[in-house]
Short mmCIF file of C-alpha atoms in Angstrom, two decimals:
data_model
loop_
_atom_site.label_atom_id
_atom_site.label_comp_id
_atom_site.label_asym_id
_atom_site.label_seq_id
_atom_site.Cartn_x
_atom_site.Cartn_y
_atom_site.Cartn_z
CA MET A 1 -0.36 -70.11 12.96
CA PRO A 2 -0.67 -66.93 15.11
CA THR A 3 1.91 -66.65 17.85
CA ASN A 4 0.09 -63.69 19.43
CA PRO A 5 -3.55 -63.53 20.59
CA LYS A 6 -6.07 -62.65 17.90
CA THR A 7 -6.59 -58.91 17.61
CA GLY A 8 -10.02 -59.05 16.03
CA ARG A 9 -8.66 -57.12 13.05
CA VAL A 10 -8.85 -58.28 9.44
CA ALA A 11 -6.23 -57.50 6.79
CA VAL A 12 -6.81 -57.75 3.04
CA ILE A 13 -3.66 -58.19 0.94
CA THR A 14 -3.61 -57.89 -2.84
CA GLY A 15 -0.89 -59.73 -4.71
CA ALA A 16 -0.71 -62.18 -1.81
CA SER A 17 0.52 -65.15 -3.86
CA SER A 18 4.25 -64.39 -3.54
CA GLY A 19 6.92 -61.96 -2.44
CA ILE A 20 6.00 -59.12 -0.12
CA GLY A 21 2.32 -60.04 -0.16
CA ALA A 22 2.88 -63.60 1.04
CA ALA A 23 5.46 -62.49 3.60
CA ALA A 24 3.09 -59.82 4.92
CA ALA A 25 0.33 -62.42 5.26
CA ARG A 26 2.51 -64.65 7.41
CA ALA A 27 3.75 -61.74 9.51
CA LEU A 28 0.29 -60.27 10.11
CA ALA A 29 -1.17 -63.67 10.96
CA ALA A 30 1.64 -64.17 13.47
CA HIS A 31 0.55 -60.91 15.09
CA GLY A 32 -3.03 -62.06 15.49
CA LEU A 33 -4.76 -60.63 12.43
CA GLN A 34 -7.11 -62.58 10.21
CA LEU A 35 -6.28 -62.48 6.52
CA ALA A 36 -8.06 -62.25 3.19
CA LEU A 37 -5.54 -63.26 0.54
CA LEU A 38 -6.26 -61.83 -2.90
CA ALA A 39 -4.39 -62.78 -6.08
CA ARG A 40 -4.95 -64.14 -9.56
CA ARG A 41 -3.04 -67.36 -8.86
CA ALA A 42 -5.66 -69.21 -6.87
CA ASP A 43 -3.53 -72.30 -6.23
CA ARG A 44 -0.84 -70.28 -4.48
CA ILE A 45 -3.13 -68.34 -2.18
CA GLN A 46 -5.11 -71.48 -1.38
CA ALA A 47 -1.86 -73.16 -0.29
CA LEU A 48 -0.94 -70.12 1.79
CA ALA A 49 -4.40 -70.02 3.38
CA ALA A 50 -4.07 -73.70 4.26
CA GLU A 51 -0.70 -72.94 5.87
CA LEU A 52 -2.22 -70.15 7.96
CA GLY A 53 -5.22 -72.25 8.96
CA ASP A 54 -8.42 -70.69 10.26
CA ASP A 55 -6.85 -67.25 10.19
CA ALA A 56 -6.98 -66.83 6.40
CA ILE A 57 -9.26 -67.17 3.42
CA ALA A 58 -8.13 -67.24 -0.21
CA ILE A 59 -10.05 -65.21 -2.79
CA ALA A 60 -9.12 -65.36 -6.46
CA ALA A 61 -9.25 -61.75 -7.67
CA ASP A 62 -7.62 -59.48 -10.21
CA VAL A 63 -7.07 -55.83 -9.28
CA THR A 64 -7.64 -54.84 -12.92
CA ASP A 65 -11.15 -56.36 -12.78
CA ARG A 66 -13.33 -54.24 -10.50
CA ASP A 67 -16.12 -56.82 -10.44
CA SER A 68 -13.76 -59.39 -8.94
CA ILE A 69 -12.64 -56.91 -6.26
CA VAL A 70 -16.27 -56.10 -5.43
CA ALA A 71 -16.99 -59.82 -5.09
CA ALA A 72 -13.93 -60.17 -2.85
CA ALA A 73 -15.07 -57.29 -0.65
CA GLU A 74 -18.49 -58.94 -0.27
CA ARG A 75 -16.82 -62.17 0.89
CA VAL A 76 -14.61 -60.30 3.34
CA GLU A 77 -17.67 -58.56 4.76
CA SER A 78 -19.78 -61.69 5.07
CA GLU A 79 -17.09 -64.16 6.21
CA LEU A 80 -14.73 -61.98 8.26
CA GLY A 81 -16.82 -58.97 9.22
CA GLY A 82 -15.06 -56.45 7.00
CA ALA A 83 -11.54 -55.16 6.39
CA ASP A 84 -9.60 -53.17 8.97
CA VAL A 85 -6.34 -53.13 6.96
CA LEU A 86 -5.84 -53.02 3.20
CA VAL A 87 -2.37 -53.68 1.83
CA ASN A 88 -2.20 -52.64 -1.82
CA ASN A 89 0.71 -54.83 -2.84
CA ALA A 90 -0.20 -56.18 -6.30
CA GLY A 91 2.28 -54.94 -8.86
CA VAL A 92 4.46 -55.68 -11.87
CA MET A 93 7.90 -54.27 -12.73
CA LEU A 94 8.39 -54.61 -16.48
CA LEU A 95 11.56 -52.58 -16.87
CA ALA A 96 12.88 -51.84 -20.37
CA PRO A 97 14.06 -48.98 -22.55
CA PHE A 98 11.09 -46.82 -23.51
CA THR A 99 9.93 -47.86 -27.00
CA SER A 100 6.68 -48.66 -28.75
CA ALA A 101 7.54 -52.35 -28.46
CA GLN A 102 6.68 -52.17 -24.76
CA ARG A 103 3.38 -50.31 -25.11
CA ALA A 104 1.28 -53.26 -23.88
CA GLU A 105 3.55 -53.57 -20.84
CA HIS A 106 3.24 -49.83 -20.20
CA ARG A 107 -0.52 -50.19 -20.02
CA GLN A 108 -0.25 -53.30 -17.85
CA MET A 109 1.90 -51.49 -15.28
CA VAL A 110 -0.48 -48.54 -15.12
CA GLU A 111 -3.52 -50.80 -14.80
CA VAL A 112 -2.01 -53.08 -12.13
CA ASN A 113 0.30 -50.82 -10.13
CA LEU A 114 -1.72 -47.63 -10.10
CA MET A 115 -5.31 -48.28 -11.14
CA GLY A 116 -5.30 -51.58 -9.25
CA ALA A 117 -4.49 -49.82 -6.00
CA ILE A 118 -7.03 -47.08 -6.72
CA THR A 119 -9.73 -49.65 -7.45
CA ALA A 120 -9.05 -51.81 -4.39
CA THR A 121 -9.01 -48.73 -2.17
CA GLU A 122 -12.27 -47.43 -3.60
CA VAL A 123 -14.03 -50.76 -3.16
CA PHE A 124 -12.81 -51.42 0.40
CA LEU A 125 -12.91 -47.83 1.66
CA ASP A 126 -16.26 -48.05 3.46
CA GLN A 127 -15.06 -51.13 5.34
CA LEU A 128 -11.83 -49.39 6.35
CA ARG A 129 -13.76 -46.37 7.60
CA ASP A 130 -15.99 -48.53 9.78
CA GLY A 131 -14.24 -48.24 13.13
CA GLY A 132 -10.97 -46.84 11.82
CA GLY A 133 -8.66 -48.68 9.48
CA ASP A 134 -5.23 -48.72 7.89
CA LEU A 135 -4.41 -48.33 4.22
CA VAL A 136 -0.90 -49.46 3.27
CA ASN A 137 0.27 -48.77 -0.27
CA ILE A 138 3.43 -50.52 -1.48
CA SER A 139 5.32 -48.09 -3.67
CA SER A 140 9.05 -48.18 -4.47
CA VAL A 141 12.23 -46.18 -4.31
CA ALA A 142 11.30 -45.66 -7.99
CA GLY A 143 8.54 -43.40 -6.67
CA ARG A 144 11.29 -40.99 -5.64
CA THR A 145 14.16 -41.58 -8.07
CA ALA A 146 13.61 -42.30 -11.75
CA ARG A 147 16.32 -43.72 -13.99
CA PRO A 148 16.71 -44.91 -17.59
CA GLY A 149 14.69 -48.02 -18.26
CA ASN A 150 12.03 -47.52 -15.59
CA ALA A 151 10.07 -44.57 -16.99
CA VAL A 152 6.57 -46.06 -16.84
CA TYR A 153 7.23 -48.13 -13.73
CA ALA A 154 8.46 -44.97 -12.00
CA ALA A 155 5.41 -43.07 -13.26
CA THR A 156 3.13 -45.60 -11.57
CA LYS A 157 5.05 -45.40 -8.30
CA TRP A 158 5.20 -41.61 -8.29
CA GLY A 159 1.47 -41.84 -8.85
CA ILE A 160 1.04 -44.13 -5.84
CA ASN A 161 2.98 -41.66 -3.70
CA GLY A 162 0.77 -38.76 -4.76
CA PHE A 163 -2.38 -40.85 -4.33
CA SER A 164 -1.28 -41.83 -0.83
CA GLU A 165 -0.48 -38.31 0.33
CA ALA A 166 -3.77 -36.91 -0.97
CA LEU A 167 -5.72 -39.69 0.75
CA ARG A 168 -3.74 -39.18 3.96
CA GLN A 169 -5.03 -35.63 4.15
CA GLU A 170 -8.55 -36.54 3.02
CA LEU A 171 -9.20 -39.60 5.18
CA GLN A 172 -7.58 -38.65 8.49
CA PRO A 173 -8.37 -39.45 11.26
CA ASP A 174 -10.77 -42.21 10.14
CA VAL A 175 -8.21 -44.11 8.04
CA ARG A 176 -4.45 -44.02 8.52
CA VAL A 177 -2.51 -44.02 5.26
CA THR A 178 1.02 -45.40 4.99
CA VAL A 179 3.10 -45.61 1.83
CA ILE A 180 6.14 -47.91 1.90
CA GLU A 181 8.89 -47.44 -0.66
CA PRO A 182 11.20 -50.47 -0.84
CA GLY A 183 14.49 -50.47 -2.67
CA ALA A 184 15.82 -53.74 -4.08
CA VAL A 185 13.90 -56.68 -2.64
CA ALA A 186 14.47 -60.33 -3.53
CA THR A 187 11.14 -61.32 -5.11
CA GLU A 188 10.03 -62.82 -8.41
CA LEU A 189 9.30 -59.38 -9.92
CA THR A 190 12.51 -59.55 -11.94
CA ASP A 191 11.43 -62.87 -13.49
CA HIS A 192 8.68 -61.10 -15.42
CA ILE A 193 10.94 -58.59 -17.21
CA THR A 194 10.84 -59.40 -20.93
CA ASP A 195 13.75 -57.25 -22.14
CA ASP A 196 16.70 -59.66 -21.91
CA GLU A 197 19.46 -57.14 -21.28
CA THR A 198 17.44 -55.27 -18.65
CA LYS A 199 16.45 -58.54 -17.00
CA ARG A 200 20.06 -59.71 -16.68
CA ALA A 201 21.24 -56.36 -15.32
CA THR A 202 18.37 -56.10 -12.84
CA LYS A 203 18.87 -59.65 -11.56
CA ARG A 204 22.58 -58.95 -11.03
CA PHE A 205 21.78 -55.75 -9.17
CA VAL A 206 19.19 -57.41 -6.94
CA LYS A 207 21.33 -60.50 -6.29
CA ASP A 208 24.22 -58.42 -4.97
CA LEU A 209 22.40 -56.38 -2.33
CA ALA A 210 18.69 -57.10 -2.01
CA ILE A 211 16.80 -57.22 1.26
CA THR A 212 14.06 -59.82 1.80
CA ALA A 213 10.30 -59.71 1.48
CA GLU A 214 10.19 -60.53 5.19
CA ASP A 215 12.06 -57.30 5.91
CA ILE A 216 9.28 -55.30 4.29
CA ALA A 217 6.62 -57.43 5.99
CA GLU A 218 8.08 -56.38 9.35
CA VAL A 219 7.67 -52.73 8.36
CA ILE A 220 4.04 -53.33 7.38
CA VAL A 221 3.30 -55.01 10.72
CA PHE A 222 5.02 -52.21 12.63
CA ALA A 223 3.02 -49.54 10.80
CA VAL A 224 -0.42 -51.06 11.33
CA THR A 225 0.16 -51.99 14.98
CA ARG A 226 1.08 -48.49 16.19
CA PRO A 227 -1.31 -46.70 18.56
CA ARG A 228 -4.06 -44.83 16.72
CA ARG A 229 -2.60 -41.52 17.86
CA MET A 230 0.28 -41.90 15.39
CA THR A 231 0.80 -42.82 11.74
CA LEU A 232 3.87 -43.80 9.78
CA ASN A 233 2.92 -41.84 6.68
CA GLU A 234 5.92 -42.59 4.47
CA VAL A 235 8.64 -45.20 4.92
CA LEU A 236 11.64 -45.50 2.57
CA VAL A 237 13.51 -48.79 3.00
CA ARG A 238 16.70 -49.37 1.02
CA PRO A 239 19.24 -52.16 1.34
CA THR A 240 22.14 -50.68 3.28
CA ALA A 241 24.43 -51.04 0.26
CA GLN A 242 22.01 -49.63 -2.35
CA PRO A 243 23.38 -46.33 -3.66
CA GLY A 244 20.22 -44.79 -5.10
#
């Protein structure tokens, strides 16, 4: 699929089965990167890998299961020569009023959104350091502005922002760290909300003004293809009509 010559760089994308992850895979492949597509839904990433051809491999992995991420890193090392870019994209957005009824979802968001990114970064860090790499963490406007109904989701995204800034200072200049904070994006994240009223309201909000996953994919590509002398450390991307 690449429309540009191969760069020799390898990008690992978590949550690559849909949304921003799948869009980023297509965009990075088009810019000459090889891809390792990680997600729980093996059928989806296998289909995407087939679409991308020789430039991608599909690896069934769960960011909440460190052993599966270690196994994925071993495959990336042996089959592709190691990761140069890691896009921590896997995430869930289970918005709801804060009550005990959502406690399992609270834990799920922390384990996927925050601990998942921490685990993937820890496992792939040595590969990223080998020759200089890029770490891209997908956060959210919710990492800057909390509101009723997104308390735990916002907590995970504020956590990602703090994690990213600390690593930026710690890993420079060996690894560039970029955190991207999208506003409303048209993906399937809203489909997973279990609180009916919140789900309806969120879908209405997203439908009226959302940008596309491809918009964010373009930002990812731009960040990781800059000259090594510069880094886009933090990028906030809202739909033009989104008020907050």
